[in-house]
Amino acid sequence: MRATPAAYPVDRLVGKWGVASYRQEKDKARTEAMARAQCKLPYTISKGPTDGVMMHVADDPSPHELTLKGGPQGKTYLGFEGPPGDDQDREILSMSENEFVVRYINPETNDRYGTLIYVRCKSA
């Protein structure tokens, strides 16, 4: 399956983010507040060398260049170059200028990491 254009520009991911995760939808609001509190030690997403973004992947301490990929049913994925919805991808569940929410496609990885909320940190 070939990737279609992503619903979001990759540049929207660049910046400093507070990150937290949850496993049950009822915990989402509390987790957003926890992510905001993480801005004192923000996670930085920078532009990659070939139009992607530099981020960590599951179980690897080194950042890699990832890209946004459009998939079937209008879904958007974040991952390595390749087919959308790959086992190493994350599905973008929602995205705005100041927040995005992702879950890992691989069920075992998703069980360990949960649904991740990234909240943009305000400039100092």
CSV table of N, CA and C in Angstrom, one decimal:
chain,number,residue,atom,x,y,z
A,1,MET,N,0.8,-1.2,0.0
A,1,MET,CA,0.0,0.0,0.0
A,1,MET,C,0.9,1.2,0.0
A,2,ARG,N,0.6,2.2,-0.9
A,2,ARG,CA,1.4,3.4,-1.0
A,2,ARG,C,0.8,4.5,-0.1
A,3,ALA,N,1.7,5.3,0.4
A,3,ALA,CA,1.2,6.4,1.3
A,3,ALA,C,0.6,7.5,0.4
A,4,THR,N,-0.5,8.1,0.9
A,4,THR,CA,-1.1,9.3,0.2
A,4,THR,C,-0.6,10.5,1.0
A,5,PRO,N,-0.9,11.7,0.5
A,5,PRO,CA,-0.4,12.8,1.3
A,5,PRO,C,-1.0,12.8,2.7
A,6,ALA,N,-0.2,13.2,3.7
A,6,ALA,CA,-0.7,13.2,5.1
A,6,ALA,C,-1.6,14.4,5.2
A,7,ALA,N,-2.5,14.3,6.2
A,7,ALA,CA,-3.5,15.3,6.5
A,7,ALA,C,-2.9,16.5,7.2
A,8,TYR,N,-1.6,16.4,7.7
A,8,TYR,CA,-1.0,17.5,8.4
A,8,TYR,C,0.4,17.8,7.8
A,9,PRO,N,0.9,19.0,7.9
A,9,PRO,CA,2.2,19.3,7.5
A,9,PRO,C,3.2,18.8,8.6
A,10,VAL,N,4.3,18.2,8.2
A,10,VAL,CA,5.3,17.7,9.1
A,10,VAL,C,5.9,18.8,10.0
A,11,ASP,N,5.9,20.0,9.5
A,11,ASP,CA,6.5,21.1,10.3
A,11,ASP,C,5.7,21.4,11.6
A,12,ARG,N,4.4,20.9,11.6
A,12,ARG,CA,3.6,21.1,12.8
A,12,ARG,C,4.1,20.4,14.0
A,13,LEU,N,5.0,19.4,13.7
A,13,LEU,CA,5.5,18.6,14.8
A,13,LEU,C,6.8,19.2,15.4
A,14,VAL,N,7.4,20.1,14.7
A,14,VAL,CA,8.7,20.7,15.2
A,14,VAL,C,8.4,21.6,16.3
A,15,GLY,N,9.2,21.4,17.4
A,15,GLY,CA,9.1,22.3,18.6
A,15,GLY,C,9.4,21.6,19.8
A,16,LYS,N,9.1,22.2,21.0
A,16,LYS,CA,9.3,21.6,22.3
A,16,LYS,C,8.0,21.2,22.8
A,17,TRP,N,8.0,20.0,23.4
A,17,TRP,CA,6.7,19.4,23.8
A,17,TRP,C,6.8,18.8,25.2
A,18,GLY,N,5.7,18.9,26.0
A,18,GLY,CA,5.5,18.1,27.2
A,18,GLY,C,4.8,16.8,26.7
A,19,VAL,N,5.3,15.6,27.3
A,19,VAL,CA,4.7,14.4,26.9
A,19,VAL,C,4.3,13.5,28.1
A,20,ALA,N,3.1,12.9,27.9
A,20,ALA,CA,2.6,12.0,28.9
A,20,ALA,C,1.7,10.9,28.2
A,21,SER,N,1.4,9.8,28.9
A,21,SER,CA,0.6,8.8,28.3
A,21,SER,C,-0.5,8.3,29.2
A,22,TYR,N,-1.5,7.8,28.5
A,22,TYR,CA,-2.6,7.2,29.3
A,22,TYR,C,-3.1,5.9,28.6
A,23,ARG,N,-3.8,5.1,29.3
A,23,ARG,CA,-4.3,3.9,28.8
A,23,ARG,C,-5.9,3.8,28.7
A,24,GLN,N,-6.5,4.7,29.4
A,24,GLN,CA,-8.0,4.7,29.4
A,24,GLN,C,-8.5,6.1,29.1
A,25,GLU,N,-9.5,6.2,28.2
A,25,GLU,CA,-9.9,7.5,27.7
A,25,GLU,C,-10.3,8.5,28.8
A,26,LYS,N,-10.8,7.9,29.9
A,26,LYS,CA,-11.2,8.8,31.1
A,26,LYS,C,-10.1,9.5,31.7
A,27,ASP,N,-8.8,9.1,31.4
A,27,ASP,CA,-7.6,9.7,32.0
A,27,ASP,C,-7.0,10.8,31.0
A,28,LYS,N,-7.6,11.0,29.9
A,28,LYS,CA,-7.0,11.9,28.9
A,28,LYS,C,-6.8,13.3,29.4
A,29,ALA,N,-7.9,13.9,30.1
A,29,ALA,CA,-7.8,15.3,30.6
A,29,ALA,C,-6.7,15.4,31.6
A,30,ARG,N,-6.6,14.5,32.5
A,30,ARG,CA,-5.6,14.5,33.6
A,30,ARG,C,-4.2,14.4,32.9
A,31,THR,N,-4.1,13.5,31.9
A,31,THR,CA,-2.8,13.3,31.2
A,31,THR,C,-2.4,14.5,30.4
A,32,GLU,N,-3.3,15.3,29.9
A,32,GLU,CA,-2.9,16.5,29.2
A,32,GLU,C,-2.3,17.5,30.2
A,33,ALA,N,-2.8,17.6,31.4
A,33,ALA,CA,-2.2,18.4,32.4
A,33,ALA,C,-0.8,17.9,32.8
A,34,MET,N,-0.7,16.6,32.9
A,34,MET,CA,0.6,16.0,33.2
A,34,MET,C,1.6,16.3,32.1
A,35,ALA,N,1.2,16.3,30.8
A,35,ALA,CA,2.1,16.6,29.7
A,35,ALA,C,2.5,18.0,29.8
A,36,ARG,N,1.6,18.9,30.1
A,36,ARG,CA,1.9,20.4,30.2
A,36,ARG,C,3.0,20.6,31.3
A,37,ALA,N,2.9,19.9,32.4
A,37,ALA,CA,3.8,20.0,33.5
A,37,ALA,C,5.2,19.5,33.1
A,38,GLN,N,5.3,18.7,32.1
A,38,GLN,CA,6.6,18.2,31.6
A,38,GLN,C,7.4,19.2,30.8
A,39,CYS,N,6.8,20.3,30.6
A,39,CYS,CA,7.5,21.4,29.8
A,39,CYS,C,8.7,21.9,30.5
A,40,LYS,N,8.8,21.7,31.8
A,40,LYS,CA,10.1,22.1,32.5
A,40,LYS,C,11.3,21.3,32.0
A,41,LEU,N,11.0,20.1,31.4
A,41,LEU,CA,12.0,19.3,30.7
A,41,LEU,C,11.5,18.8,29.4
A,42,PRO,N,11.3,19.7,28.4
A,42,PRO,CA,10.6,19.4,27.2
A,42,PRO,C,11.3,18.4,26.3
A,43,TYR,N,10.5,17.7,25.6
A,43,TYR,CA,11.0,16.8,24.5
A,43,TYR,C,11.0,17.6,23.2
A,44,THR,N,12.2,17.6,22.6
A,44,THR,CA,12.4,18.5,21.4
A,44,THR,C,12.3,17.6,20.2
A,45,ILE,N,11.4,18.1,19.3
A,45,ILE,CA,11.3,17.5,17.9
A,45,ILE,C,11.9,18.5,17.0
A,46,SER,N,12.9,18.1,16.2
A,46,SER,CA,13.6,19.0,15.3
A,46,SER,C,13.3,18.5,13.9
A,47,LYS,N,13.6,19.3,12.9
A,47,LYS,CA,13.5,19.0,11.5
A,47,LYS,C,14.6,18.0,11.1
A,48,GLY,N,14.2,17.0,10.4
A,48,GLY,CA,15.2,16.0,9.9
A,48,GLY,C,15.9,16.5,8.6
A,49,PRO,N,16.9,15.7,8.2
A,49,PRO,CA,17.7,16.1,7.1
A,49,PRO,C,17.0,16.0,5.7
A,50,THR,N,15.9,15.1,5.7
A,50,THR,CA,15.2,14.9,4.4
A,50,THR,C,13.8,15.2,4.5
A,51,ASP,N,13.4,16.3,5.2
A,51,ASP,CA,12.0,16.7,5.3
A,51,ASP,C,11.1,15.9,6.2
A,52,GLY,N,11.7,15.2,7.1
A,52,GLY,CA,11.0,14.5,8.2
A,52,GLY,C,11.3,15.2,9.5
A,53,VAL,N,11.0,14.5,10.6
A,53,VAL,CA,11.3,15.0,11.9
A,53,VAL,C,12.2,14.0,12.7
A,54,MET,N,13.0,14.5,13.6
A,54,MET,CA,13.8,13.6,14.4
A,54,MET,C,13.1,13.3,15.7
A,55,MET,N,12.8,12.0,15.9
A,55,MET,CA,12.1,11.6,17.1
A,55,MET,C,12.7,10.2,17.5
A,56,HIS,N,12.4,9.8,18.7
A,56,HIS,CA,12.7,8.5,19.2
A,56,HIS,C,11.7,7.5,18.8
A,57,VAL,N,12.1,6.2,18.6
A,57,VAL,CA,11.1,5.2,18.3
A,57,VAL,C,11.1,4.3,19.5
A,58,ALA,N,10.2,3.4,19.6
A,58,ALA,CA,10.1,2.5,20.8
A,58,ALA,C,11.3,1.7,21.0
A,59,ASP,N,11.8,1.6,22.2
A,59,ASP,CA,12.9,0.8,22.7
A,59,ASP,C,14.2,1.1,22.0
A,60,ASP,N,14.4,2.3,21.6
A,60,ASP,CA,15.7,2.8,21.0
A,60,ASP,C,16.1,4.1,21.5
A,61,PRO,N,17.2,4.3,22.2
A,61,PRO,CA,17.6,5.6,22.7
A,61,PRO,C,18.0,6.6,21.7
A,62,SER,N,18.2,6.2,20.5
A,62,SER,CA,18.7,7.2,19.4
A,62,SER,C,17.5,7.7,18.6
A,63,PRO,N,17.5,9.0,18.3
A,63,PRO,CA,16.5,9.5,17.5
A,63,PRO,C,16.7,9.1,16.0
A,64,HIS,N,15.6,9.0,15.3
A,64,HIS,CA,15.6,8.6,13.9
A,64,HIS,C,14.7,9.6,13.2
A,65,GLU,N,14.9,9.7,11.8
A,65,GLU,CA,14.1,10.6,11.0
A,65,GLU,C,12.8,9.8,10.7
A,66,LEU,N,11.7,10.5,11.1
A,66,LEU,CA,10.3,9.9,10.8
A,66,LEU,C,9.6,10.9,9.9
A,67,THR,N,8.5,10.4,9.3
A,67,THR,CA,7.7,11.2,8.4
A,67,THR,C,6.2,11.0,8.6
A,68,LEU,N,5.4,11.9,8.2
A,68,LEU,CA,4.0,11.7,8.3
A,68,LEU,C,3.6,11.0,6.9
A,69,LYS,N,2.7,10.0,7.1
A,69,LYS,CA,2.2,9.3,5.9
A,69,LYS,C,0.7,9.2,5.9
A,70,GLY,N,0.0,9.5,4.8
A,70,GLY,CA,-1.4,9.3,4.7
A,70,GLY,C,-1.7,7.9,4.4
A,71,GLY,N,-2.8,7.4,5.0
A,71,GLY,CA,-3.2,6.0,4.8
A,71,GLY,C,-4.7,5.9,4.5
A,72,PRO,N,-5.2,4.7,4.4
A,72,PRO,CA,-6.6,4.4,4.1
A,72,PRO,C,-7.5,5.1,5.1
A,73,GLN,N,-8.7,5.3,4.7
A,73,GLN,CA,-9.8,5.9,5.6
A,73,GLN,C,-9.4,7.3,6.2
A,74,GLY,N,-8.5,8.0,5.5
A,74,GLY,CA,-8.1,9.3,5.9
A,74,GLY,C,-7.1,9.3,7.2
A,75,LYS,N,-6.6,8.2,7.6
A,75,LYS,CA,-5.7,8.1,8.7
A,75,LYS,C,-4.4,8.6,8.4
A,76,THR,N,-3.7,9.2,9.4
A,76,THR,CA,-2.3,9.7,9.2
A,76,THR,C,-1.4,8.9,10.2
A,77,TYR,N,-0.2,8.5,9.7
A,77,TYR,CA,0.7,7.7,10.5
A,77,TYR,C,2.0,8.5,10.6
A,78,LEU,N,2.8,8.2,11.6
A,78,LEU,CA,4.1,8.8,11.9
A,78,LEU,C,5.0,7.6,12.0
A,79,GLY,N,6.0,7.6,11.1
A,79,GLY,CA,7.0,6.5,11.1
A,79,GLY,C,8.1,6.6,10.1
A,80,PHE,N,8.8,5.5,9.9
A,80,PHE,CA,9.8,5.4,8.9
A,80,PHE,C,9.2,5.5,7.5
A,81,GLU,N,10.0,5.8,6.5
A,81,GLU,CA,9.6,5.7,5.1
A,81,GLU,C,9.1,4.3,4.9
A,82,GLY,N,8.0,4.2,4.1
A,82,GLY,CA,7.5,2.8,3.9
A,82,GLY,C,5.9,2.9,3.9
A,83,PRO,N,5.3,1.8,3.8
A,83,PRO,CA,3.8,1.8,3.7
A,83,PRO,C,3.2,2.3,5.0
A,84,PRO,N,2.1,3.1,4.9
A,84,PRO,CA,1.4,3.6,6.1
A,84,PRO,C,0.8,2.4,6.9
A,85,GLY,N,0.8,2.6,8.2
A,85,GLY,CA,0.3,1.6,9.0
A,85,GLY,C,1.2,0.4,9.3
A,86,ASP,N,2.5,0.6,9.0
A,86,ASP,CA,3.5,-0.4,9.3
A,86,ASP,C,3.5,-0.7,10.8
A,87,ASP,N,4.0,-1.8,11.2
A,87,ASP,CA,4.0,-2.3,12.6
A,87,ASP,C,4.8,-1.3,13.5
A,88,GLN,N,5.8,-0.6,13.0
A,88,GLN,CA,6.5,0.4,13.8
A,88,GLN,C,5.9,1.8,13.8
A,89,ASP,N,4.9,2.0,13.0
A,89,ASP,CA,4.3,3.3,13.0
A,89,ASP,C,3.5,3.7,14.2
A,90,ARG,N,3.2,5.0,14.3
A,90,ARG,CA,2.2,5.5,15.3
A,90,ARG,C,1.1,6.1,14.5
A,91,GLU,N,-0.1,5.9,14.9
A,91,GLU,CA,-1.3,6.5,14.2
A,91,GLU,C,-1.5,7.8,14.9
A,92,ILE,N,-1.7,8.9,14.2
A,92,ILE,CA,-2.0,10.2,14.7
A,92,ILE,C,-3.5,10.2,15.0
A,93,LEU,N,-3.9,10.2,16.2
A,93,LEU,CA,-5.4,10.2,16.6
A,93,LEU,C,-6.0,11.5,16.5
A,94,SER,N,-5.2,12.6,16.8
A,94,SER,CA,-5.7,14.0,16.7
A,94,SER,C,-4.5,14.9,16.6
A,95,MET,N,-4.7,16.1,16.0
A,95,MET,CA,-3.6,17.0,15.9
A,95,MET,C,-4.2,18.4,15.8
A,96,SER,N,-3.6,19.3,16.6
A,96,SER,CA,-3.9,20.8,16.5
A,96,SER,C,-2.6,21.5,16.5
A,97,GLU,N,-2.6,22.8,16.5
A,97,GLU,CA,-1.3,23.6,16.5
A,97,GLU,C,-0.6,23.3,17.8
A,98,ASN,N,-1.3,23.0,18.9
A,98,ASN,CA,-0.7,23.0,20.2
A,98,ASN,C,-0.7,21.6,20.9
A,99,GLU,N,-1.2,20.6,20.2
A,99,GLU,CA,-1.3,19.2,20.8
A,99,GLU,C,-1.4,18.2,19.7
A,100,PHE,N,-0.8,17.0,19.9
A,100,PHE,CA,-1.1,15.9,19.1
A,100,PHE,C,-1.1,14.6,19.9
A,101,VAL,N,-1.9,13.7,19.5
A,101,VAL,CA,-2.1,12.4,20.3
A,101,VAL,C,-1.8,11.3,19.3
A,102,VAL,N,-1.0,10.3,19.8
A,102,VAL,CA,-0.6,9.2,18.9
A,102,VAL,C,-0.8,7.9,19.7
A,103,ARG,N,-0.9,6.8,19.0
A,103,ARG,CA,-0.8,5.4,19.6
A,103,ARG,C,0.0,4.6,18.6
A,104,TYR,N,0.7,3.6,19.2
A,104,TYR,CA,1.5,2.7,18.4
A,104,TYR,C,0.6,1.7,17.7
A,105,ILE,N,0.9,1.3,16.5
A,105,ILE,CA,0.2,0.3,15.7
A,105,ILE,C,0.4,-1.0,16.3
A,106,ASN,N,1.7,-1.4,16.7
A,106,ASN,CA,2.0,-2.7,17.3
A,106,ASN,C,1.3,-2.8,18.6
A,107,PRO,N,0.4,-3.8,18.8
A,107,PRO,CA,-0.4,-3.9,20.1
A,107,PRO,C,0.5,-4.1,21.3
A,108,GLU,N,1.6,-4.8,21.2
A,108,GLU,CA,2.5,-5.0,22.4
A,108,GLU,C,3.2,-3.7,22.7
A,109,THR,N,3.6,-3.0,21.7
A,109,THR,CA,4.3,-1.7,22.0
A,109,THR,C,3.3,-0.7,22.6
A,110,ASN,N,2.1,-0.7,22.0
A,110,ASN,CA,1.0,0.2,22.5
A,110,ASN,C,0.7,-0.2,24.0
A,111,ASP,N,0.6,-1.4,24.3
A,111,ASP,CA,0.4,-1.8,25.7
A,111,ASP,C,1.4,-1.3,26.6
A,112,ARG,N,2.7,-1.2,26.2
A,112,ARG,CA,3.7,-0.7,27.1
A,112,ARG,C,3.8,0.8,27.2
A,113,TYR,N,3.6,1.5,26.0
A,113,TYR,CA,3.7,2.9,26.0
A,113,TYR,C,2.4,3.7,26.2
A,114,GLY,N,1.3,3.1,25.9
A,114,GLY,CA,0.0,3.7,26.1
A,114,GLY,C,-0.2,4.7,24.9
A,115,THR,N,-1.3,5.5,25.0
A,115,THR,CA,-1.6,6.6,24.1
A,115,THR,C,-0.8,7.8,24.6
A,116,LEU,N,0.0,8.4,23.7
A,116,LEU,CA,0.9,9.5,24.0
A,116,LEU,C,0.2,10.8,23.6
A,117,ILE,N,0.3,11.8,24.6
A,117,ILE,CA,-0.2,13.1,24.3
A,117,ILE,C,1.1,14.0,24.3
A,118,TYR,N,1.2,14.8,23.3
A,118,TYR,CA,2.3,15.8,23.2
A,118,TYR,C,1.6,17.2,23.2
A,119,VAL,N,2.0,18.0,24.2
A,119,VAL,CA,1.4,19.4,24.4
A,119,VAL,C,2.6,20.4,24.1
A,120,ARG,N,2.3,21.3,23.2
A,120,ARG,CA,3.4,22.3,22.9
A,120,ARG,C,3.7,23.1,24.1
A,121,CYS,N,5.0,23.3,24.3
A,121,CYS,CA,5.4,24.1,25.4
A,121,CYS,C,5.5,25.6,25.0
A,122,LYS,N,5.0,26.5,25.9
A,122,LYS,CA,5.0,27.9,25.6
A,122,LYS,C,6.5,28.4,25.6
A,123,SER,N,6.8,29.3,24.8
A,123,SER,CA,8.1,29.9,24.7
A,123,SER,C,8.4,30.7,26.0
A,124,ALA,N,9.6,30.6,26.5
A,124,ALA,CA,10.0,31.3,27.8
A,124,ALA,C,10.2,32.8,27.5
